[in-house]
Structures are given as C-alpha cells and as structure tokens.
Tab-separated table of C-alpha atoms and ligand atoms in Angstrom:
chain	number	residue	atom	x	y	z
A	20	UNK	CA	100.442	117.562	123.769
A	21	UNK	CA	103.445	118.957	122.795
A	22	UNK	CA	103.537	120.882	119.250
A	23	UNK	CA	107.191	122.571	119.415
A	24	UNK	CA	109.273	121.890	116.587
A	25	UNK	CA	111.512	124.888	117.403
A	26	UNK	CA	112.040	123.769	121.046
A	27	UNK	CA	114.415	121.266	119.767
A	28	UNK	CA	115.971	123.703	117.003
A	29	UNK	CA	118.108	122.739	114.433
A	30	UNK	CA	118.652	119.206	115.052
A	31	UNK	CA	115.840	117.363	115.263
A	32	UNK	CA	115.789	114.196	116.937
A	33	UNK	CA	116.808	110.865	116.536
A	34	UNK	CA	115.615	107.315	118.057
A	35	UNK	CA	117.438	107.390	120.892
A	36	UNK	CA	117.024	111.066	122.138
A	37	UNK	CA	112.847	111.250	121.372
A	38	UNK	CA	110.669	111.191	124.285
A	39	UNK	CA	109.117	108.128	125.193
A	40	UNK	CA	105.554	107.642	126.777
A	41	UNK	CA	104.530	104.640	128.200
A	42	UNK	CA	100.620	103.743	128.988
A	43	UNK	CA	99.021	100.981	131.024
A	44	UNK	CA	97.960	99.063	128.018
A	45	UNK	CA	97.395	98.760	123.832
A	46	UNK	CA	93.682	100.229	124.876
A	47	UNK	CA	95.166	103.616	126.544
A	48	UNK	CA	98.109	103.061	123.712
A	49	UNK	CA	95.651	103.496	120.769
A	50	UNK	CA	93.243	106.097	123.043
A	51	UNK	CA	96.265	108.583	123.389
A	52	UNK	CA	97.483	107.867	119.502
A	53	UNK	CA	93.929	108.524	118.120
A	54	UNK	CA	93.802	111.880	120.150
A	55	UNK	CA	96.992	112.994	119.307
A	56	UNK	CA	96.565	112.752	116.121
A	57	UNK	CA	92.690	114.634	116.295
A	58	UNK	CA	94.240	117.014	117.901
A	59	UNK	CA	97.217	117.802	115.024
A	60	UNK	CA	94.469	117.572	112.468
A	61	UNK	CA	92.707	120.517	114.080
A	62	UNK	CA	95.648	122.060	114.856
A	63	UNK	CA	96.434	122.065	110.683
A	64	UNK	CA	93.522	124.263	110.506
A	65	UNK	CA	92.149	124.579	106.959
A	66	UNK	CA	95.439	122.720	105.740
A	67	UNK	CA	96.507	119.268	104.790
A	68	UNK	CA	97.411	116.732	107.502
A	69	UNK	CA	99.669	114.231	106.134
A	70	UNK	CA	100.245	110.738	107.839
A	71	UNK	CA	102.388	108.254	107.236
A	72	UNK	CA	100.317	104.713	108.175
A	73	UNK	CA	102.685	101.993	109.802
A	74	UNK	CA	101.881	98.116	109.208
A	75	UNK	CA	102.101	94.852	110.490
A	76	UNK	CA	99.640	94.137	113.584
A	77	UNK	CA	100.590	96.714	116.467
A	78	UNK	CA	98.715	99.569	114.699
A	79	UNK	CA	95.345	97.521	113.904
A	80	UNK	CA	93.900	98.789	116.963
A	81	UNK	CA	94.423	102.295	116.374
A	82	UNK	CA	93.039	102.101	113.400
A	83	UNK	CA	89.928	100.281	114.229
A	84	UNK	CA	89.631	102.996	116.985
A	85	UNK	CA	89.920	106.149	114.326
A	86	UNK	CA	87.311	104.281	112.395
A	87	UNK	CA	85.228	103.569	115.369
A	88	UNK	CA	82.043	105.646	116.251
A	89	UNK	CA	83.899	107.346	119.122
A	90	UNK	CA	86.441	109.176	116.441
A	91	UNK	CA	85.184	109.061	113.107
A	92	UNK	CA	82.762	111.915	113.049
A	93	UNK	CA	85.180	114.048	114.746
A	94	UNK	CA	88.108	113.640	112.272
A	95	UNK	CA	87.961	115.824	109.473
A	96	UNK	CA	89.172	113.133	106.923
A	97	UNK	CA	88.902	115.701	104.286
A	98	UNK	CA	91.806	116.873	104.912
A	99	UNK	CA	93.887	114.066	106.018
A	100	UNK	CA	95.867	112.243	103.168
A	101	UNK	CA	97.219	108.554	104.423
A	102	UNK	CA	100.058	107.605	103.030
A	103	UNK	CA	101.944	104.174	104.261
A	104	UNK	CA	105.375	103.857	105.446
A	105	UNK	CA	105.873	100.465	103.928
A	106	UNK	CA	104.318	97.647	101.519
A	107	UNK	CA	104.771	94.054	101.363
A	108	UNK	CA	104.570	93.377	97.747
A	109	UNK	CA	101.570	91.203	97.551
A	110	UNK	CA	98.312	92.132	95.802
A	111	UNK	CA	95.971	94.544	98.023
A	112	UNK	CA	93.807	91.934	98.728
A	113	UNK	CA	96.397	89.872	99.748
A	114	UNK	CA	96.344	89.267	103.757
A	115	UNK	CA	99.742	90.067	104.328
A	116	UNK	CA	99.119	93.650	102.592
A	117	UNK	CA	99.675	96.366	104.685
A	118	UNK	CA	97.256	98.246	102.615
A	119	UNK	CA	94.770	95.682	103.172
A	120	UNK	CA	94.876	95.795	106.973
A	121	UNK	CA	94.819	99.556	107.048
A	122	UNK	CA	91.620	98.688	104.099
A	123	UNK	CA	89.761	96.226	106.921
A	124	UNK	CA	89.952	98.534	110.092
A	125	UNK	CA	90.313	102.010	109.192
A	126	UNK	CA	89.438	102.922	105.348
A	127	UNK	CA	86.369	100.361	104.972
A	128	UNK	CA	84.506	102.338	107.894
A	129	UNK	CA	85.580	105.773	107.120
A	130	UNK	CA	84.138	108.898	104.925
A	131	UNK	CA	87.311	110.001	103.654
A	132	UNK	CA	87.804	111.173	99.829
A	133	UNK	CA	89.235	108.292	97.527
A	134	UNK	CA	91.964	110.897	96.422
A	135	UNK	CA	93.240	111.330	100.269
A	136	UNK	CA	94.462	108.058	100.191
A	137	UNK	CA	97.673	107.222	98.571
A	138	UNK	CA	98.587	103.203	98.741
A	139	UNK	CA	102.271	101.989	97.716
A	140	UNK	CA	101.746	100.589	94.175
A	141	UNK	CA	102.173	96.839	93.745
A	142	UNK	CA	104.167	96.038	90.608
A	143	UNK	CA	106.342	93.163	89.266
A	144	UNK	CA	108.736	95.745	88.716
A	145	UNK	CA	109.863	96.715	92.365
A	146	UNK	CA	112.085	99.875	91.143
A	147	UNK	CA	108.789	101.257	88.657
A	148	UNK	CA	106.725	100.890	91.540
A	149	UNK	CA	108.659	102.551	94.265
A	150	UNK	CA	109.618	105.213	91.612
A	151	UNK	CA	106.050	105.557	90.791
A	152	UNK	CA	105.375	106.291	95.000
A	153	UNK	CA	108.141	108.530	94.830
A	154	UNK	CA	106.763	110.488	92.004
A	155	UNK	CA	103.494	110.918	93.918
A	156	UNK	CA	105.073	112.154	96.769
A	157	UNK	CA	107.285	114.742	95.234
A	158	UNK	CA	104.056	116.427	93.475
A	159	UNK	CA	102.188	116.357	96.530
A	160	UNK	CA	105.249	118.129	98.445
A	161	UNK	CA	105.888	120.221	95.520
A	162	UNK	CA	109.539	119.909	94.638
A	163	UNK	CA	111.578	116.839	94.078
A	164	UNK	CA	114.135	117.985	96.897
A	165	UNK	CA	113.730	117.807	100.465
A	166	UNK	CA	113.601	121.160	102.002
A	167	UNK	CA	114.380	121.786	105.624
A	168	UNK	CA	111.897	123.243	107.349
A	169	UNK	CA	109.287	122.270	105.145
A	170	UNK	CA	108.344	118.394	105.973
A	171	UNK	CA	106.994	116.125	104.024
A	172	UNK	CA	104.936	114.529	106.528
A	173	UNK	CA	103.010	115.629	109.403
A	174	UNK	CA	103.388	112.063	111.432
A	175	UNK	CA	104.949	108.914	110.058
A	176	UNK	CA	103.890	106.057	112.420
A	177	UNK	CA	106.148	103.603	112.807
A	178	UNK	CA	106.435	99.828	113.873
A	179	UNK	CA	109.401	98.008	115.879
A	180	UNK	CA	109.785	94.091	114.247
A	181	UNK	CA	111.623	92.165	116.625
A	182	UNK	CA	114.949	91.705	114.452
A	183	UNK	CA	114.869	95.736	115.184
A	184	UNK	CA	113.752	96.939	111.634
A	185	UNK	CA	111.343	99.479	111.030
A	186	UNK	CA	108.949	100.161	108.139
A	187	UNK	CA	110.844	97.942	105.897
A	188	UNK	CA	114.511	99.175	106.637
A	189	UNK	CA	115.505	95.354	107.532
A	190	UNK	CA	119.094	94.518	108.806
A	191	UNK	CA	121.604	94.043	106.252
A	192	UNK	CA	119.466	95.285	103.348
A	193	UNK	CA	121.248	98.424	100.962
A	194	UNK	CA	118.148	100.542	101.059
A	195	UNK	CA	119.748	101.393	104.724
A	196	UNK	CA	122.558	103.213	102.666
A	197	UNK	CA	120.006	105.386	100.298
A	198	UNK	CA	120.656	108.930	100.746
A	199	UNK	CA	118.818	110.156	97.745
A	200	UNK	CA	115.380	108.402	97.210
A	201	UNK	CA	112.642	109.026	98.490
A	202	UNK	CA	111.112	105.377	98.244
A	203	UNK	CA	112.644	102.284	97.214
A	204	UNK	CA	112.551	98.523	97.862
A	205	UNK	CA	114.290	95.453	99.255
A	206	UNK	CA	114.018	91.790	99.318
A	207	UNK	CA	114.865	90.976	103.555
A	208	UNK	CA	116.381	87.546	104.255
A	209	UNK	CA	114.080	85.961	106.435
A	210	UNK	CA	110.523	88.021	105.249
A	211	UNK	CA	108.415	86.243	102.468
A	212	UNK	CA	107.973	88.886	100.203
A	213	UNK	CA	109.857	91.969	98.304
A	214	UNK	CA	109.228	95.368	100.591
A	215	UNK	CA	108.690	98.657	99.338
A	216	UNK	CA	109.991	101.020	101.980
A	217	UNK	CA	109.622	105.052	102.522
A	218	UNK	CA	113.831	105.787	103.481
A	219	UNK	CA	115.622	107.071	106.107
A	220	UNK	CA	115.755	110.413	104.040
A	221	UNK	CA	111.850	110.793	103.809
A	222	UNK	CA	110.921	109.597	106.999
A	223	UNK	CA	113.330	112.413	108.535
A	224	UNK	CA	111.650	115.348	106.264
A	225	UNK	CA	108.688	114.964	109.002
A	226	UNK	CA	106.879	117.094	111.825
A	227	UNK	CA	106.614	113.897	114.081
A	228	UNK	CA	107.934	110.177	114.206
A	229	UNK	CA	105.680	108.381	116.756
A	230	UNK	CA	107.323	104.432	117.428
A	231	UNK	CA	104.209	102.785	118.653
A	232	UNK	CA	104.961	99.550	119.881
A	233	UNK	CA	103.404	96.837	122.333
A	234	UNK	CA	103.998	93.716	123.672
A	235	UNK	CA	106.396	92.057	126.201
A	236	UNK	CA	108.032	89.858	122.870
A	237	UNK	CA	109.291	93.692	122.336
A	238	UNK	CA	110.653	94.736	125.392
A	239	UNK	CA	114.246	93.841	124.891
A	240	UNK	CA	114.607	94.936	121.289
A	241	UNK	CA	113.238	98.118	122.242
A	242	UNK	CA	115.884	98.185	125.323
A	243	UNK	CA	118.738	97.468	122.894
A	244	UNK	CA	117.661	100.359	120.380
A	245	UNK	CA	117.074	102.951	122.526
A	246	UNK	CA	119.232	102.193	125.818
A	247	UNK	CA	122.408	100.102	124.329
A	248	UNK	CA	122.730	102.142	120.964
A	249	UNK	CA	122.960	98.461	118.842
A	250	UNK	CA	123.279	99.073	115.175
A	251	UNK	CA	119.569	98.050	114.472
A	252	UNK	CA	117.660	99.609	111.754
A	253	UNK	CA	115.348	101.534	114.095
A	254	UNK	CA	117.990	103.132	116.260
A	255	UNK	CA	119.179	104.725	112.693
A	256	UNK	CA	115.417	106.803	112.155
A	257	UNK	CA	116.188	110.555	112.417
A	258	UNK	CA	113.309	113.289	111.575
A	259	UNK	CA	113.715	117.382	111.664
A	260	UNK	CA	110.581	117.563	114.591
A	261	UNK	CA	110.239	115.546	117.437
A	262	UNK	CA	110.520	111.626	117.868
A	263	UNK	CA	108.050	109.565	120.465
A	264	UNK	CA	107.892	106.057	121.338
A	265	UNK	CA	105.065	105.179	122.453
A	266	UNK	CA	104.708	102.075	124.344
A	267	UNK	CA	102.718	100.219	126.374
A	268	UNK	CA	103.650	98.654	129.728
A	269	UNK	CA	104.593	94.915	128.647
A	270	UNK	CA	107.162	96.788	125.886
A	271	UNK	CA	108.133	99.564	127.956
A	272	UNK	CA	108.536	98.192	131.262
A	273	UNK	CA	107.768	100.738	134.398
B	308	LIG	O1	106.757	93.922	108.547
B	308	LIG	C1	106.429	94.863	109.222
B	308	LIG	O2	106.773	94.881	110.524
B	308	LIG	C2	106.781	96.047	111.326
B	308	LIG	C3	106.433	95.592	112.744
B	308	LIG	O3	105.214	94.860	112.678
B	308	LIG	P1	104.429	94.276	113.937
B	308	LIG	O4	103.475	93.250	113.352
B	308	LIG	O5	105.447	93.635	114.824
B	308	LIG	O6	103.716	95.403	114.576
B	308	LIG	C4	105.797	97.084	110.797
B	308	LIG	O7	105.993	98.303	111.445
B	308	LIG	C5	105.932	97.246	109.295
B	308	LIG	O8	105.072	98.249	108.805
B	308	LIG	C6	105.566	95.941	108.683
B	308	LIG	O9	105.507	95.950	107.278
C-alpha cells in the first residue's frame, strides 16, 4: 500500500494520471478497499481519519464488509468520521438516500460514536442545506479556506454513473464551474431528485481519491474518461495526494 503523498510532489493527480488497480471481482474489489482503508486508519495513529462515503450501489458491498464480523472489531471507528460525497435530496429514510444505504450496511452494524458521523442535511432549501454541510466541514477542518498541504479528507470514495458523473457533478450542471464552495447542489436532467454534491474544490483538498467501480455496463465509460480524455464530469476530479481507480475485471477489462 502505497502512502506517498510527496512522491508525486506538487501536483497531485488527476483522473486520468492516478493509478489504477484492477481485481478479479467486486468480492476481492471490496476485500482490498476495506484493508486499505484499516490500514490508513492505523496509519493516522491517535488522529482523525476522515472519509468521504460514495453512494449509489457499487459501494454497498464494501460497506457491508467494514460492518461485517471480519472488520468491525478491528476498525477503530472512534476515530473515523464518515462524511458522504453526495446526497439525493430525499428524506433519510427514503430508499434512494445515500445516507440510508450507507445507514442499512455499514452504520446499523457498527460501534461508532453518533458524533463521527456527519450526513448531508436534507432541506427544502437546497442552498441552506448545502451551506449548512459546508459550515460543518469548515469547523471540523478549522479554517474556512482550503490550505495546501493540509487536506480536508483522508479518502473520498467515489462512484462512476454511466453518463460519466461522479458524486453528483452531473454533465451540464453549473456546480461543475464552482471554484469557491465547498458544497453545493444541483437539479441533473435525467435524475429524479435535487443533489447535494461535495465540489471539485473539496474533493481535491484530499490525501486519496479512490474511483471504485464495477461492472461490465461500466467498462466503456470508464475507457472514455480515463483513455480518450472526453469532457465527462469524472475525468475533471483532481486531489493534492494520489488518485486510484479501482476496478474490477468486468469494468476494467485485463
Ligand atoms: O447517483 C449516484 O451515482 C453514482 C454512481 O452510482 P452507482 O449506483 O452506479 O454505483 C454514485 O457514485 C453517487 O454517489 C450516487 O449518488
């Protein structure tokens, strides 16, 4: 497992020059994401791990697996604080809630302190709400201005949706321009609800972007982000530390 921030120096990296890791299948894809992510909390020592929780359906069986007998005693959930990288905005106990997924297979079978987890608010009022997550975040990092150097987030997961956007940075949506915010929302095209979305901004002030994606339906979408350099959402994802897609066979191909 590679911890080396400084190995890639100033710049960081970006979707298309991260490393990418591809297993036999979404059982060895969630084995290796669970221990990699053991093995940053105890790397943190007595300090904070911070982790930015993906939705949709790829990660569910990660999740399940960090809340599974095999991983949840060895965790120290203490000091891990989840945070999500996106939010449909639908109740909590709403199925399509992101929070409510992460809720059923991680949280629900887990010992970890009420005030370690930090769900995206769900308000009428999309700009209170993502203003409200932003606030959170800023007196949790200590400053309202991102520092290089000093990241925000240990990991943000992230998901690949086939129309290429991630978290909820959909195509053709302004929160793709926001340079400023930390959070802030969007109401996609074809997607049933209003999103609240961490932005391009926050997701970069990180110590590791891991893409975890599965699936043959994702195969060429991932070829055209990270091969052909299309315009998608996705290819745009920049952090200061190190990028990984991880991938299973039927997305990643040999
Ligand atoms: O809508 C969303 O989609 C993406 C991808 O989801 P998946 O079901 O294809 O894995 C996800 O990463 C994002 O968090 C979610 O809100």
């Amino acid at each position: 497992m590679s911890d080396k921030i400084e190995d890639i120096g100033e710049k960081g990296h970006t979707a298309t020059t991260g490393y990418v890791l591809v297993l036999s299948d979404v059982i060895a894809q969630a084995e290796y994401l669970a221990s990699s992510i053991l093995h940053h909390a105890e790397e943190k020592k007595g300090e904070p791990l911070r982790i930015a929780l993906s939705g949709g359906s790829t990660p569910k069986r990660l999740y399940e697996l960090l809340g599974s007998s095999e991983y949840t005693d060895r965790m120290p959930w203490h000091k891990i604080h989840l945070f999500f990288g996106d939010e449909r905005m639908v109740p909590h106990t709403d199925s399509d809630s992101n929070f409510h997924m992460v809720k059923e297979s991680l949280l629900a079978h887990i010992d970890i302190p009420f005030r370690n987890v930090h769900p995206m608010p769900v308000l009428d009022d999309p700009v209170k709400a993502a203003e409200i997550y932003q606030a959170e975040l800023q007196a949790i990092y200590g400053s309202d201005t991102l520092q290089k150097g000093k990241p925000l987030f240990d990991i943000v997961l992230l998901g690949l949706g086939g129309d290429g956007h991630t978290a909820s940075l959909f195509p053709g949506t302004p929160v793709l321009h926001e340079q400023e915010k930390w959070v802030s929302w969007s109401q996609p095209s074809d997607a049933p609800h209003k999103r609240m979305t961490l932005t391009y901004p926050a997701i970069a002030s990180s110590r590791f972007v891991m893409f975890v994606v599965s699936g043959e339906s994702k195969a060429q979408i991932i070829r055209e982000v990270r091969d052909e350099n299309k315009p998608y959402p996705s290819a745009a994802i920049t952090t200061e530390g190190e990028l990984h897609w991880i991938l299973d066979r039927a997305a990643g191909g040999e």
